[in-house]
CSV table of C-alpha atoms in Angstrom, one decimal:
chain,number,residue,atom,x,y,z
A,1,UNK,CA,-8.3,19.9,-57.0
A,2,UNK,CA,-9.3,22.1,-54.2
A,3,UNK,CA,-6.5,24.3,-52.7
A,4,UNK,CA,-6.5,24.1,-49.1
A,5,UNK,CA,-4.0,26.2,-47.2
A,6,UNK,CA,-1.5,23.9,-45.3
A,7,UNK,CA,-2.2,25.5,-42.0
A,8,UNK,CA,-5.8,24.5,-42.2
A,9,UNK,CA,-4.7,20.9,-43.0
A,10,UNK,CA,-2.4,20.8,-40.0
A,11,UNK,CA,-5.0,22.2,-37.8
A,12,UNK,CA,-7.6,19.5,-38.7
A,13,UNK,CA,-4.9,16.8,-38.3
A,14,UNK,CA,-3.9,18.1,-34.9
A,15,UNK,CA,-7.4,18.3,-33.7
A,16,UNK,CA,-7.9,14.6,-34.7
A,17,UNK,CA,-4.6,13.7,-33.0
A,18,UNK,CA,-6.3,14.5,-29.6
A,19,UNK,CA,-8.5,11.5,-30.1
A,20,UNK,CA,-5.4,9.3,-30.9
A,21,UNK,CA,-4.0,10.6,-27.6
A,22,UNK,CA,-7.3,10.0,-25.8
A,23,UNK,CA,-7.7,6.4,-27.1
A,24,UNK,CA,-4.0,5.7,-26.2
A,25,UNK,CA,-4.5,7.0,-22.7
A,26,UNK,CA,-7.6,4.9,-22.3
A,27,UNK,CA,-6.0,1.8,-23.5
A,28,UNK,CA,-2.9,2.3,-21.4
A,29,UNK,CA,-4.6,3.1,-18.2
A,30,UNK,CA,-7.2,0.4,-18.6
A,31,UNK,CA,-4.6,-2.0,-20.0
A,32,UNK,CA,-2.3,-1.3,-17.0
A,33,UNK,CA,-5.1,-1.9,-14.5
A,34,UNK,CA,-6.1,-5.0,-16.2
A,35,UNK,CA,-2.4,-6.2,-16.4
A,36,UNK,CA,-2.1,-5.7,-12.7
A,37,UNK,CA,-5.1,-7.7,-12.0
A,38,UNK,CA,-3.8,-10.5,-14.2
A,39,UNK,CA,-0.4,-10.3,-12.6
A,40,UNK,CA,-2.0,-10.7,-9.0
A,41,UNK,CA,-4.1,-13.7,-10.4
A,42,UNK,CA,-0.8,-15.2,-12.0
A,43,UNK,CA,1.1,-15.1,-8.7
A,44,UNK,CA,-1.5,-15.4,-6.1
A,45,UNK,CA,-3.6,-18.2,-4.6
A,46,UNK,CA,-5.3,-20.3,-6.0
A,47,UNK,CA,-3.0,-21.8,-8.7
A,48,UNK,CA,-5.6,-22.2,-11.4
A,49,UNK,CA,-5.3,-18.4,-11.8
A,50,UNK,CA,-2.0,-19.1,-13.6
A,51,UNK,CA,-3.8,-21.3,-16.3
A,52,UNK,CA,-6.5,-18.9,-16.8
A,53,UNK,CA,-4.3,-15.9,-17.2
A,54,UNK,CA,-1.9,-17.9,-19.5
A,55,UNK,CA,-5.0,-18.8,-21.8
A,56,UNK,CA,-6.1,-15.2,-22.0
A,57,UNK,CA,-2.6,-14.0,-22.8
A,58,UNK,CA,-2.1,-16.6,-25.3
A,59,UNK,CA,-5.4,-15.8,-27.0
A,60,UNK,CA,-4.8,-12.1,-27.3
A,61,UNK,CA,-1.2,-12.4,-28.4
A,62,UNK,CA,-2.1,-14.9,-31.0
A,63,UNK,CA,-4.8,-12.9,-32.9
A,64,UNK,CA,-4.4,-9.8,-34.9
A,65,UNK,CA,-5.4,-6.7,-33.2
A,66,UNK,CA,-7.5,-5.7,-36.1
A,67,UNK,CA,-9.6,-8.9,-35.7
A,68,UNK,CA,-10.1,-8.1,-32.0
A,69,UNK,CA,-11.3,-4.8,-32.9
A,70,UNK,CA,-13.7,-6.4,-35.4
A,71,UNK,CA,-14.9,-8.8,-32.9
A,72,UNK,CA,-15.7,-6.1,-30.3
A,73,UNK,CA,-17.2,-3.8,-32.9
A,74,UNK,CA,-19.4,-6.3,-34.5
A,75,UNK,CA,-19.7,-8.8,-31.6
A,76,UNK,CA,-21.0,-6.6,-28.8
A,77,UNK,CA,-24.1,-5.5,-30.9
A,78,UNK,CA,-25.0,-9.2,-31.1
A,79,UNK,CA,-25.1,-9.3,-27.4
A,80,UNK,CA,-27.5,-6.4,-27.6
A,81,UNK,CA,-24.8,-3.7,-26.5
A,82,UNK,CA,-24.8,-0.7,-28.8
A,83,UNK,CA,-21.2,0.2,-29.3
A,84,UNK,CA,-19.8,3.5,-30.6
A,85,UNK,CA,-16.6,3.3,-32.6
A,86,UNK,CA,-14.6,5.0,-29.5
A,87,UNK,CA,-16.2,2.4,-27.1
A,88,UNK,CA,-15.3,-0.5,-29.3
A,89,UNK,CA,-11.8,0.7,-29.9
A,90,UNK,CA,-11.3,1.6,-26.3
A,91,UNK,CA,-12.4,-1.9,-25.2
A,92,UNK,CA,-10.4,-3.8,-27.9
A,93,UNK,CA,-7.2,-1.9,-27.1
A,94,UNK,CA,-7.6,-2.2,-23.4
A,95,UNK,CA,-8.0,-6.1,-23.7
A,96,UNK,CA,-5.0,-6.1,-25.9
A,97,UNK,CA,-2.8,-3.9,-23.8
A,98,UNK,CA,-3.7,-5.9,-20.6
A,99,UNK,CA,-2.4,-9.1,-22.2
A,100,UNK,CA,0.7,-7.8,-23.4
A,101,UNK,CA,1.6,-5.7,-20.4
A,102,UNK,CA,0.8,-8.6,-18.1
A,103,UNK,CA,3.3,-10.7,-20.0
A,104,UNK,CA,5.9,-7.9,-20.0
A,105,UNK,CA,5.4,-7.3,-16.2
A,106,UNK,CA,5.5,-11.1,-15.6
A,107,UNK,CA,9.1,-11.2,-16.8
A,108,UNK,CA,10.0,-8.2,-14.6
A,109,UNK,CA,8.5,-9.9,-11.5
A,110,UNK,CA,10.2,-13.1,-12.3
A,111,UNK,CA,13.5,-11.2,-12.5
A,112,UNK,CA,13.2,-10.3,-8.7
A,113,UNK,CA,15.3,-12.9,-6.9
A,114,UNK,CA,13.5,-15.8,-5.1
A,115,UNK,CA,15.2,-14.8,-1.8
A,116,UNK,CA,13.2,-11.6,-1.8
A,117,UNK,CA,10.0,-13.7,-1.7
A,118,UNK,CA,11.5,-15.8,1.1
A,119,UNK,CA,12.7,-13.0,3.3
A,120,UNK,CA,9.5,-11.1,3.1
A,121,UNK,CA,7.4,-14.3,3.6
A,122,UNK,CA,9.5,-15.2,6.6
A,123,UNK,CA,8.8,-11.8,8.1
A,124,UNK,CA,5.0,-12.7,8.0
A,125,UNK,CA,4.0,-10.6,5.1
A,126,UNK,CA,1.2,-11.9,3.1
A,127,UNK,CA,1.0,-12.0,-0.7
A,128,UNK,CA,-0.3,-8.5,-1.2
A,129,UNK,CA,2.2,-6.8,1.2
A,130,UNK,CA,4.9,-8.7,-0.5
A,131,UNK,CA,3.7,-7.5,-3.9
A,132,UNK,CA,3.1,-4.0,-2.8
A,133,UNK,CA,6.3,-3.3,-0.9
A,134,UNK,CA,8.9,-5.7,-2.0
A,135,UNK,CA,8.4,-7.2,-5.5
A,136,UNK,CA,6.7,-4.6,-7.5
A,137,UNK,CA,8.9,-1.8,-6.5
A,138,UNK,CA,11.9,-3.8,-7.6
A,139,UNK,CA,10.2,-4.9,-10.8
A,140,UNK,CA,9.3,-1.4,-11.5
A,141,UNK,CA,12.9,-0.1,-12.5
A,142,UNK,CA,13.4,-3.1,-14.9
A,143,UNK,CA,9.9,-2.7,-16.3
A,144,UNK,CA,10.1,0.9,-17.5
A,145,UNK,CA,11.9,0.3,-21.0
A,146,UNK,CA,9.8,-2.5,-22.2
A,147,UNK,CA,6.6,-0.8,-20.9
A,148,UNK,CA,7.4,2.6,-22.7
A,149,UNK,CA,8.2,0.6,-25.7
A,150,UNK,CA,4.9,-1.0,-25.7
A,151,UNK,CA,3.1,2.3,-25.1
A,152,UNK,CA,4.8,3.6,-28.2
A,153,UNK,CA,3.6,0.6,-30.1
A,154,UNK,CA,0.1,0.9,-28.5
A,155,UNK,CA,-0.1,4.6,-29.7
A,156,UNK,CA,0.7,3.7,-33.2
A,157,UNK,CA,-1.8,0.8,-33.0
A,158,UNK,CA,-4.7,3.2,-32.5
A,159,UNK,CA,-4.4,3.9,-36.2
A,160,UNK,CA,-6.3,0.6,-36.7
A,161,UNK,CA,-9.4,2.1,-35.0
A,162,UNK,CA,-9.9,4.2,-38.2
A,163,UNK,CA,-11.1,1.1,-39.8
A,164,UNK,CA,-14.3,0.9,-37.6
A,165,UNK,CA,-15.0,4.5,-38.3
A,166,UNK,CA,-13.2,6.2,-35.4
A,167,UNK,CA,-12.0,9.7,-36.5
A,168,UNK,CA,-8.6,9.7,-34.9
A,169,UNK,CA,-5.5,10.9,-36.6
A,170,UNK,CA,-5.2,8.3,-39.5
A,171,UNK,CA,-8.8,8.5,-40.3
A,172,UNK,CA,-8.5,12.3,-40.4
A,173,UNK,CA,-5.6,11.8,-42.8
A,174,UNK,CA,-7.8,9.9,-45.0
A,175,UNK,CA,-10.6,12.4,-44.9
A,176,UNK,CA,-8.2,15.3,-45.7
A,177,UNK,CA,-6.5,13.3,-48.6
A,178,UNK,CA,-9.8,12.7,-50.1
A,179,UNK,CA,-10.7,16.3,-50.2
A,180,UNK,CA,-7.3,17.6,-51.1
A,181,UNK,CA,-5.8,14.8,-53.3
A,182,UNK,CA,-2.4,15.5,-51.7
A,183,UNK,CA,-1.7,12.1,-50.1
A,184,UNK,CA,2.0,12.4,-49.8
A,185,UNK,CA,1.8,15.8,-48.0
A,186,UNK,CA,-1.1,14.8,-45.7
A,187,UNK,CA,0.3,11.3,-44.7
A,188,UNK,CA,3.8,12.9,-44.3
A,189,UNK,CA,2.2,15.2,-41.9
A,190,UNK,CA,0.2,12.4,-40.1
A,191,UNK,CA,3.6,10.6,-39.7
A,192,UNK,CA,5.4,13.6,-38.4
A,193,UNK,CA,2.6,14.1,-35.8
A,194,UNK,CA,2.8,10.4,-34.7
A,195,UNK,CA,6.5,10.8,-34.3
A,196,UNK,CA,6.0,13.9,-32.2
A,197,UNK,CA,3.8,12.1,-29.9
A,198,UNK,CA,6.1,9.1,-29.5
A,199,UNK,CA,9.5,10.8,-29.3
A,200,UNK,CA,8.7,12.5,-25.9
A,201,UNK,CA,7.6,9.1,-24.5
A,202,UNK,CA,10.9,7.3,-25.3
A,203,UNK,CA,12.9,10.6,-24.2
A,204,UNK,CA,11.1,10.6,-20.8
A,205,UNK,CA,11.6,7.0,-20.4
A,206,UNK,CA,15.3,7.3,-20.7
A,207,UNK,CA,15.5,10.3,-18.3
A,208,UNK,CA,13.4,8.2,-15.7
A,209,UNK,CA,15.5,5.2,-16.1
A,210,UNK,CA,18.8,7.1,-15.7
A,211,UNK,CA,17.3,8.8,-12.4
A,212,UNK,CA,16.2,5.4,-11.0
A,213,UNK,CA,19.6,3.9,-11.8
A,214,UNK,CA,21.2,6.7,-9.7
A,215,UNK,CA,19.0,6.1,-6.9
A,216,UNK,CA,20.4,2.7,-6.5
B,1,UNK,CA,-3.6,-3.9,4.2
B,2,UNK,CA,-4.0,-3.2,7.9
B,3,UNK,CA,-2.4,-5.3,10.5
B,4,UNK,CA,-4.5,-8.4,11.1
B,5,UNK,CA,-5.8,-8.6,14.6
B,6,UNK,CA,-6.2,-12.4,14.4
B,7,UNK,CA,-4.2,-14.4,16.8
B,8,UNK,CA,-3.0,-18.1,17.1
B,9,UNK,CA,-3.7,-20.1,20.0
B,10,UNK,CA,-0.4,-21.6,20.8
B,11,UNK,CA,-0.1,-24.1,23.7
B,12,UNK,CA,2.5,-22.5,26.1
B,13,UNK,CA,3.3,-26.1,27.5
B,14,UNK,CA,4.2,-27.3,23.9
B,15,UNK,CA,7.8,-27.4,22.6
B,16,UNK,CA,8.8,-24.4,20.4
B,17,UNK,CA,9.4,-26.5,17.4
B,18,UNK,CA,8.3,-30.2,16.8
B,19,UNK,CA,8.9,-32.2,13.7
B,20,UNK,CA,7.3,-35.7,13.7
B,21,UNK,CA,8.2,-38.2,11.0
B,22,UNK,CA,8.5,-35.5,8.5
B,23,UNK,CA,8.9,-36.7,4.8
B,24,UNK,CA,9.6,-34.5,1.8
B,25,UNK,CA,10.2,-35.3,-1.9
B,26,UNK,CA,11.3,-33.3,-4.9
B,27,UNK,CA,9.8,-35.4,-7.7
B,28,UNK,CA,11.3,-38.7,-7.0
B,29,UNK,CA,14.2,-37.5,-4.9
B,30,UNK,CA,13.4,-37.9,-1.2
B,31,UNK,CA,14.9,-34.8,0.5
B,32,UNK,CA,13.6,-35.6,4.1
B,33,UNK,CA,13.4,-39.1,5.6
B,34,UNK,CA,11.3,-39.6,8.7
B,35,UNK,CA,12.9,-36.3,10.3
B,36,UNK,CA,11.8,-36.1,13.9
B,37,UNK,CA,13.2,-33.2,16.0
B,38,UNK,CA,12.0,-31.5,19.1
B,39,UNK,CA,13.3,-28.0,20.0
B,40,UNK,CA,12.2,-26.8,23.4
B,41,UNK,CA,11.9,-23.2,24.5
B,42,UNK,CA,15.3,-21.5,25.0
B,43,UNK,CA,17.0,-24.5,23.4
B,44,UNK,CA,19.9,-23.8,20.9
B,45,UNK,CA,20.1,-26.4,18.2
B,46,UNK,CA,22.9,-26.7,15.7
B,47,UNK,CA,22.3,-28.8,12.5
B,48,UNK,CA,25.2,-29.9,10.7
B,49,UNK,CA,25.9,-32.3,7.7
B,50,UNK,CA,27.4,-32.6,4.2
B,51,UNK,CA,25.7,-30.5,1.4
B,52,UNK,CA,22.7,-32.1,0.2
B,53,UNK,CA,22.0,-33.7,3.4
B,54,UNK,CA,18.6,-32.0,3.7
B,55,UNK,CA,19.5,-29.7,6.5
B,56,UNK,CA,18.5,-26.5,4.7
B,57,UNK,CA,15.2,-28.2,3.5
B,58,UNK,CA,14.4,-29.2,7.1
B,59,UNK,CA,14.9,-25.6,8.4
B,60,UNK,CA,12.9,-24.1,5.6
B,61,UNK,CA,10.0,-26.4,6.3
B,62,UNK,CA,9.7,-25.1,9.6
B,63,UNK,CA,8.4,-21.6,8.5
B,64,UNK,CA,6.6,-23.3,5.6
B,65,UNK,CA,9.0,-21.8,2.8
B,66,UNK,CA,9.2,-25.6,1.8
B,67,UNK,CA,6.1,-27.7,2.2
B,68,UNK,CA,6.5,-31.2,3.6
B,69,UNK,CA,4.3,-34.0,2.3
B,70,UNK,CA,4.2,-36.4,5.3
B,71,UNK,CA,4.4,-36.1,8.9
B,72,UNK,CA,3.7,-33.1,11.2
B,73,UNK,CA,5.4,-29.9,12.0
B,74,UNK,CA,4.1,-28.1,15.1
B,75,UNK,CA,5.2,-24.6,16.1
B,76,UNK,CA,4.2,-24.1,19.8
B,77,UNK,CA,1.5,-26.8,19.5
B,78,UNK,CA,0.1,-25.4,16.3
B,79,UNK,CA,0.5,-27.6,13.3
B,80,UNK,CA,1.5,-26.4,9.8
B,81,UNK,CA,-1.1,-27.9,7.5
B,82,UNK,CA,-1.9,-27.3,3.8
B,83,UNK,CA,-5.3,-25.6,4.7
B,84,UNK,CA,-3.7,-23.4,7.2
B,85,UNK,CA,-4.8,-19.9,6.5
B,86,UNK,CA,-2.9,-18.2,9.1
B,87,UNK,CA,0.6,-19.2,8.1
B,88,UNK,CA,1.5,-15.5,8.1
B,89,UNK,CA,0.7,-15.5,11.9
B,90,UNK,CA,3.1,-18.4,12.5
B,91,UNK,CA,5.8,-16.9,10.3
B,92,UNK,CA,5.9,-13.5,12.3
B,93,UNK,CA,6.8,-15.5,15.3
B,94,UNK,CA,9.5,-17.4,13.5
B,95,UNK,CA,12.4,-15.2,12.4
B,96,UNK,CA,14.8,-16.5,9.6
B,97,UNK,CA,18.2,-15.4,8.5
B,98,UNK,CA,19.5,-16.5,5.0
B,99,UNK,CA,22.8,-17.5,3.6
B,100,UNK,CA,22.4,-14.8,1.0
B,101,UNK,CA,21.1,-12.1,3.6
B,102,UNK,CA,18.2,-11.3,1.3
B,103,UNK,CA,18.0,-7.7,2.4
B,104,UNK,CA,15.5,-5.6,0.5
B,105,UNK,CA,17.8,-3.7,-1.9
B,106,UNK,CA,15.4,-0.8,-2.6
B,107,UNK,CA,15.0,0.1,1.1
B,108,UNK,CA,17.6,1.7,3.5
B,109,UNK,CA,18.7,-0.2,6.4
B,110,UNK,CA,16.2,1.4,8.7
B,111,UNK,CA,13.3,0.8,6.3
B,112,UNK,CA,14.4,-2.9,6.0
B,113,UNK,CA,13.9,-3.2,9.9
B,114,UNK,CA,10.7,-1.3,10.1
B,115,UNK,CA,8.6,-2.4,7.2
B,116,UNK,CA,7.4,-5.7,8.6
B,117,UNK,CA,6.7,-4.5,12.1
B,118,UNK,CA,4.7,-1.6,10.7
B,119,UNK,CA,2.9,-3.4,7.9
B,120,UNK,CA,2.5,-6.8,9.5
B,121,UNK,CA,2.2,-6.0,13.2
B,122,UNK,CA,0.7,-2.4,12.9
B,123,UNK,CA,3.2,-0.8,15.0
B,124,UNK,CA,3.4,3.1,14.5
B,125,UNK,CA,6.5,4.4,12.6
B,126,UNK,CA,8.0,6.1,15.5
B,127,UNK,CA,7.9,3.1,17.7
B,128,UNK,CA,9.1,0.8,15.0
B,129,UNK,CA,12.1,3.1,14.4
B,130,UNK,CA,12.9,3.1,18.0
B,131,UNK,CA,12.9,-0.7,18.2
B,132,UNK,CA,15.0,-0.8,14.9
B,133,UNK,CA,17.7,1.6,16.2
B,134,UNK,CA,17.7,-0.6,19.5
B,135,UNK,CA,18.4,-3.7,17.5
B,136,UNK,CA,20.9,-1.9,15.1
B,137,UNK,CA,23.0,-0.9,18.2
B,138,UNK,CA,22.8,-4.5,19.5
B,139,UNK,CA,24.4,-5.6,16.3
B,140,UNK,CA,26.7,-2.7,16.4
B,141,UNK,CA,25.7,-1.1,13.1
B,142,UNK,CA,23.4,1.9,14.1
B,143,UNK,CA,25.5,4.3,12.2
B,144,UNK,CA,24.6,2.7,8.9
B,145,UNK,CA,20.9,3.1,9.5
B,146,UNK,CA,20.3,5.4,6.4
B,147,UNK,CA,22.5,3.5,4.1
B,148,UNK,CA,21.1,1.2,1.3
B,149,UNK,CA,22.3,-2.6,1.7
B,150,UNK,CA,24.6,-2.4,-1.4
B,151,UNK,CA,26.7,0.1,0.5
B,152,UNK,CA,27.4,-2.3,3.2
B,153,UNK,CA,29.9,-5.2,3.4
B,154,UNK,CA,28.6,-8.8,3.6
B,155,UNK,CA,29.2,-9.1,7.4
B,156,UNK,CA,27.3,-5.9,8.0
B,157,UNK,CA,24.5,-7.0,5.6
B,158,UNK,CA,24.1,-10.2,7.7
B,159,UNK,CA,23.9,-8.4,11.0
B,160,UNK,CA,21.3,-6.1,9.4
B,161,UNK,CA,19.4,-9.3,8.4
B,162,UNK,CA,19.6,-10.6,12.0
B,163,UNK,CA,18.5,-7.2,13.3
B,164,UNK,CA,15.6,-7.1,10.8
B,165,UNK,CA,14.4,-10.5,11.9
B,166,UNK,CA,14.7,-9.5,15.6
B,167,UNK,CA,12.6,-6.4,15.1
B,168,UNK,CA,9.5,-8.8,14.7
B,169,UNK,CA,10.3,-10.1,18.3
B,170,UNK,CA,10.2,-13.7,17.1
B,171,UNK,CA,9.9,-16.5,19.6
B,172,UNK,CA,12.4,-18.7,17.6
B,173,UNK,CA,15.2,-17.8,15.2
B,174,UNK,CA,16.1,-20.0,12.2
B,175,UNK,CA,19.6,-19.5,10.6
B,176,UNK,CA,20.2,-21.1,7.4
B,177,UNK,CA,24.1,-21.1,6.9
B,178,UNK,CA,24.3,-17.6,8.0
B,179,UNK,CA,28.1,-17.4,7.6
B,180,UNK,CA,28.6,-19.4,4.3
B,181,UNK,CA,28.5,-16.6,1.9
B,182,UNK,CA,30.9,-14.4,4.1
B,183,UNK,CA,34.6,-13.7,3.6
B,184,UNK,CA,36.5,-15.2,6.4
B,185,UNK,CA,37.3,-11.9,8.3
B,186,UNK,CA,33.6,-11.2,8.4
B,187,UNK,CA,32.5,-14.6,10.0
B,188,UNK,CA,33.5,-13.6,13.3
B,189,UNK,CA,31.4,-10.4,13.6
B,190,UNK,CA,28.4,-12.3,12.6
B,191,UNK,CA,29.1,-15.2,14.9
B,192,UNK,CA,29.6,-12.8,17.8
B,193,UNK,CA,26.2,-11.4,17.4
B,194,UNK,CA,24.8,-14.8,17.2
B,195,UNK,CA,26.6,-15.9,20.4
B,196,UNK,CA,25.2,-12.9,22.2
B,197,UNK,CA,21.7,-13.8,21.2
B,198,UNK,CA,22.2,-17.4,22.4
B,199,UNK,CA,23.5,-16.2,25.7
B,200,UNK,CA,20.1,-14.3,26.1
B,201,UNK,CA,18.4,-17.7,25.7
B,202,UNK,CA,16.8,-17.0,22.3
B,203,UNK,CA,15.5,-20.2,20.9
B,204,UNK,CA,17.7,-21.0,18.0
B,205,UNK,CA,17.9,-23.6,15.1
B,206,UNK,CA,21.0,-22.9,13.2
B,207,UNK,CA,22.3,-24.7,10.1
B,208,UNK,CA,26.0,-24.2,10.1
B,209,UNK,CA,29.5,-25.5,9.5
B,210,UNK,CA,30.9,-23.4,12.2
B,211,UNK,CA,31.9,-26.2,14.7
B,212,UNK,CA,33.5,-23.8,17.1
B,213,UNK,CA,30.0,-22.0,17.3
B,214,UNK,CA,28.2,-25.4,17.9
B,215,UNK,CA,30.8,-26.2,20.8
B,216,UNK,CA,30.3,-22.9,22.5
B,217,UNK,CA,26.6,-22.2,22.4
B,218,UNK,CA,24.6,-25.3,21.3
B,219,UNK,CA,22.6,-27.3,23.7
B,220,UNK,CA,22.0,-30.0,20.9
B,221,UNK,CA,23.9,-30.9,17.9
B,222,UNK,CA,22.1,-32.6,15.0
B,223,UNK,CA,23.9,-34.5,12.3
B,224,UNK,CA,21.9,-35.0,9.1
B,225,UNK,CA,23.0,-37.1,6.1
B,226,UNK,CA,21.0,-38.1,3.0
B,227,UNK,CA,17.8,-36.5,4.3
B,228,UNK,CA,18.0,-38.4,7.6
B,229,UNK,CA,18.7,-37.4,11.3
B,230,UNK,CA,21.6,-39.6,12.0
B,231,UNK,CA,22.7,-38.4,15.4
B,232,UNK,CA,21.3,-36.0,18.0
B,233,UNK,CA,23.5,-35.2,21.1
B,234,UNK,CA,24.8,-32.5,23.3
B,235,UNK,CA,28.0,-31.0,21.9
B,236,UNK,CA,30.3,-32.7,24.4
B,237,UNK,CA,29.3,-36.1,23.5
B,238,UNK,CA,28.7,-35.3,19.9
B,239,UNK,CA,32.3,-34.2,19.4
B,240,UNK,CA,34.3,-36.4,21.7
B,241,UNK,CA,32.2,-39.6,21.3
B,242,UNK,CA,30.0,-39.7,18.3
B,243,UNK,CA,28.1,-43.0,18.0
B,244,UNK,CA,27.4,-43.1,14.3
B,245,UNK,CA,30.1,-44.1,11.8
B,246,UNK,CA,28.9,-41.4,9.3
B,247,UNK,CA,29.1,-38.8,12.0
B,248,UNK,CA,32.7,-39.9,12.7
B,249,UNK,CA,33.6,-39.7,9.0
B,250,UNK,CA,32.1,-36.1,8.6
B,251,UNK,CA,33.7,-34.9,11.8
B,252,UNK,CA,37.0,-36.2,10.7
B,253,UNK,CA,36.6,-34.4,7.5
B,254,UNK,CA,35.4,-31.0,8.8
B,255,UNK,CA,37.7,-31.0,11.9
B,256,UNK,CA,40.7,-32.6,10.3
B,257,UNK,CA,42.0,-29.5,8.7
């Protein structure tokens, strides 16, 4: 058994946690943009957009994220695209996040009363103006808690990227464990670091939610 | 998302609104049966009838919030058709006031009034605010300009909604039971605003149960029942000498108490 100082273990893990944060950020930003596009397709003209979006969401919600990760990682090379682990993980998590966020946000858009569509339409506003100025701002407030909830879930899901060899926090934990033979200590630290990343998210969400409540 | 420069080519000689043999179904239920109505410029029409008679559906078809399946609807000679790309161009000329006000709750009163003129008509913020304040004064509510809709009473909200429609300088105003959701003491303040508007010869189509309003300002009163137009008459003959049996029964019920 090699004696590694605790500080060195922690430092190694924290450096790897940056990749977890980066991967989460990529997936969240990419997924957010993807979900917004899906949302516009879902509510806009022509109507076949609805079915297309529905199919996409069903497919991604009905298959394990791990398999989506495998399909991207092993599938893209078949198409002649050489993928690095971070690219594969980024693409898979983005696709996954866009499907879930689209579904979460759809519920929030549906929660805006029908009369808001009627009133804005009767003022001559087209679909994009309605979405931009009337519907999305009102959906935003309801969307915060479930969106942050999903973001926390997404951050934790990045652990799966370790399986395709991406050296994020969980992978780093495995590497350190193999060297130190102290799985409980190392994975305990890994868990604490995940918690330290997720807790501020939920905390900020609560603050923001309260602030928006007051603004009403 | 700039203001579209496109324009319609309305026919100035055509009536403001014309419905020709309009039919509409919800599934198997026929909501409108051969509805034909003509509203000329400056005319003030009141549509009344029991609930479920199709009067709200008819008025919502005029600005394409509901789509008819048969017949024709023309706004200043421009027909509403399924392929019509410039429905937004027609809608900006047709103001609408709803039973539930439908103000935008996340915007102040002033923002409610200036949003569409700025984003749809491309008017500058300063000019839009000036127009908005003018209309808020007209509906006697200028001092509430910076409040949110939820801070206003129902009557005040409905007057804001009327002002919001007027800010688009529409050619015709549709009112869909504008006083039905109001407490009795607030009905008058909204009706007063509508009467003023009528006296300025705004073209108006108004679905309402306010028979006093119909008597005072309407040029034409329409009675609808089961999706059909049963009777069309000027208020004097409509109230004193209704022809149709169903109109008589309805008037008996509504004026009897």
